[in-house]
C-alpha atoms as one frame of an Amber mdcrd trajectory, in Angstrom:
protein
 -35.233  31.866 -20.728 -32.785  29.051 -19.897 -33.656  29.369 -16.233 -37.329
  28.876 -17.001 -36.460  25.734 -18.968 -34.364  24.340 -16.109 -36.672  25.197
 -13.226 -40.283  24.511 -14.038 -43.120  22.782 -12.352 -45.255  20.329 -14.196
 -49.002  20.798 -14.151 -49.363  17.460 -12.405 -47.066  18.521  -9.553 -48.909
  21.814  -9.142 -52.272  20.013  -9.013 -50.907  17.609  -6.387 -49.760  20.529
  -4.240 -53.098  22.290  -4.648 -54.922  19.094  -3.640 -52.751  18.851  -0.541
 -53.475  22.461   0.348 -57.216  21.917  -0.056 -57.039  19.031   2.429 -55.815
  21.453   5.087 -58.598  22.180   7.527 -59.146  25.817   8.142 -60.501  28.954
   6.644 -60.453  29.857   2.978 -58.014  32.669   3.792 -55.560  30.148   5.246
 -55.738  28.041   2.072 -55.074  31.115  -0.089 -52.160  32.065   2.133 -50.598
  28.594   1.800 -51.069  28.535  -1.967 -49.612  32.011  -2.488 -46.704  31.233
  -0.151 -45.916  28.139  -2.180 -45.986  30.068  -5.473 -43.798  32.880  -4.114
 -41.312  30.364  -2.705 -41.071  28.588  -6.056 -40.404  31.886  -7.854 -37.734
  32.940  -5.344 -35.980  29.576  -5.602 -36.068  29.731  -9.385 -34.457  33.176
  -9.359 -31.737  32.076  -6.943 -30.789  28.952  -8.901 -27.026  28.607  -9.407
 -25.726  28.786 -12.939 -28.247  31.364 -14.044 -25.503  33.430 -15.655 -23.845
  30.828 -17.796 -22.557  33.286 -20.387 -19.674  35.446 -19.324 -18.003  38.394
 -20.934 -14.493  37.853 -22.293 -11.627  39.725 -20.753 -12.556  39.134 -17.122
  -9.777  38.934 -14.562  -7.677  35.936 -15.569  -4.474  36.681 -13.730  -1.291
  37.893 -15.381  -2.005  36.096 -18.661  -3.094  37.869 -21.841  -6.898  37.739
 -22.116  -8.377  36.623 -25.405  -9.785  39.345 -27.704 -13.484  40.232 -27.594
 -14.208  38.129 -30.683 -13.243  34.970 -28.745 -16.159  34.236 -26.422 -17.138
  31.395 -24.138 -20.199  29.826 -22.612 -19.586  27.852 -19.411 -21.748  25.104
 -17.995 -21.130  22.446 -15.353 -20.208  19.847 -17.976 -18.688  21.749 -20.903
 -17.199  25.139 -21.686 -17.660  26.141 -25.321 -15.219  28.631 -26.834 -16.180
  30.333 -30.101 -13.725  32.198 -32.318 -15.498  34.779 -34.464 -12.226  36.568
 -35.275 -10.568  36.512 -38.682  -7.333  35.175 -37.111  -6.425  31.806 -35.617
  -5.663  31.798 -31.882  -4.389  29.222 -29.422  -6.620  29.529 -26.375  -6.949
  28.012 -22.954  -9.685  28.139 -20.292  -8.714  29.461 -16.857 -10.497  27.969
 -13.841 -10.735  29.458 -10.354  -9.214  26.359  -8.717  -6.289  26.284 -11.178
  -7.407  23.187 -13.094  -4.835  22.617 -15.831  -6.188  22.112 -19.329  -4.163
  22.051 -22.532  -4.444  24.917 -24.990  -6.354  24.341 -28.193  -6.020  25.955
 -31.621  -9.154  27.881 -32.577  -9.290  28.765 -36.270 -11.781  31.413 -37.458
 -15.384  30.287 -36.971 -14.435  27.355 -34.734 -16.348  26.080 -31.711 -13.928
  24.418 -29.286 -15.048  22.288 -26.328 -13.267  22.356 -22.959 -14.253  20.729
 -19.666 -16.942  22.542 -17.678 -16.647  23.873 -14.153 -18.077  20.725 -12.548
 -20.299  20.311  -9.532 -17.855  21.146  -6.739 -18.084  24.954  -6.848 -15.373
  25.671  -9.408 -15.784  28.545 -11.872 -14.508  29.577 -15.310 -12.634  32.870
 -14.970 -12.026  33.456 -18.661 -10.159  32.577 -21.818  -6.491  33.410 -22.309
  -4.194  33.377 -25.294  -1.180  31.218 -24.896   2.102  30.744 -26.693   3.836
  27.409 -27.304   5.513  27.320 -23.873   2.345  28.219 -21.956  -0.028  25.683
 -23.544   1.495  22.410 -22.450
């Protein structure tokens, strides 16, 4: 559903494209072919859009660190990574990025929503959430 909200075509744009196709000289079959090709291309591009899987499962490969329990989840986007603690215990958590970006650990009490930096626009990726002790969360 998020993908449909991000990648949509306004009615005005679609009408402009249809008007352009109708200006093409040729048979009716050629016009149908162009219109259907345009629609199929738009659908394929929408399905291949990066960031379609913004929600990740906890406990993914995060190196040698202790992964956060299943009740600590995250949702990563290019700008922010939101960590939610639905556990009954307080945890100190940290986001692990593919490129090794260092972020300080944050205390997440029960029911908390903690905000970390997102993965950005340069191809980085959130690998997961790890628990950290006092020495590891500098």
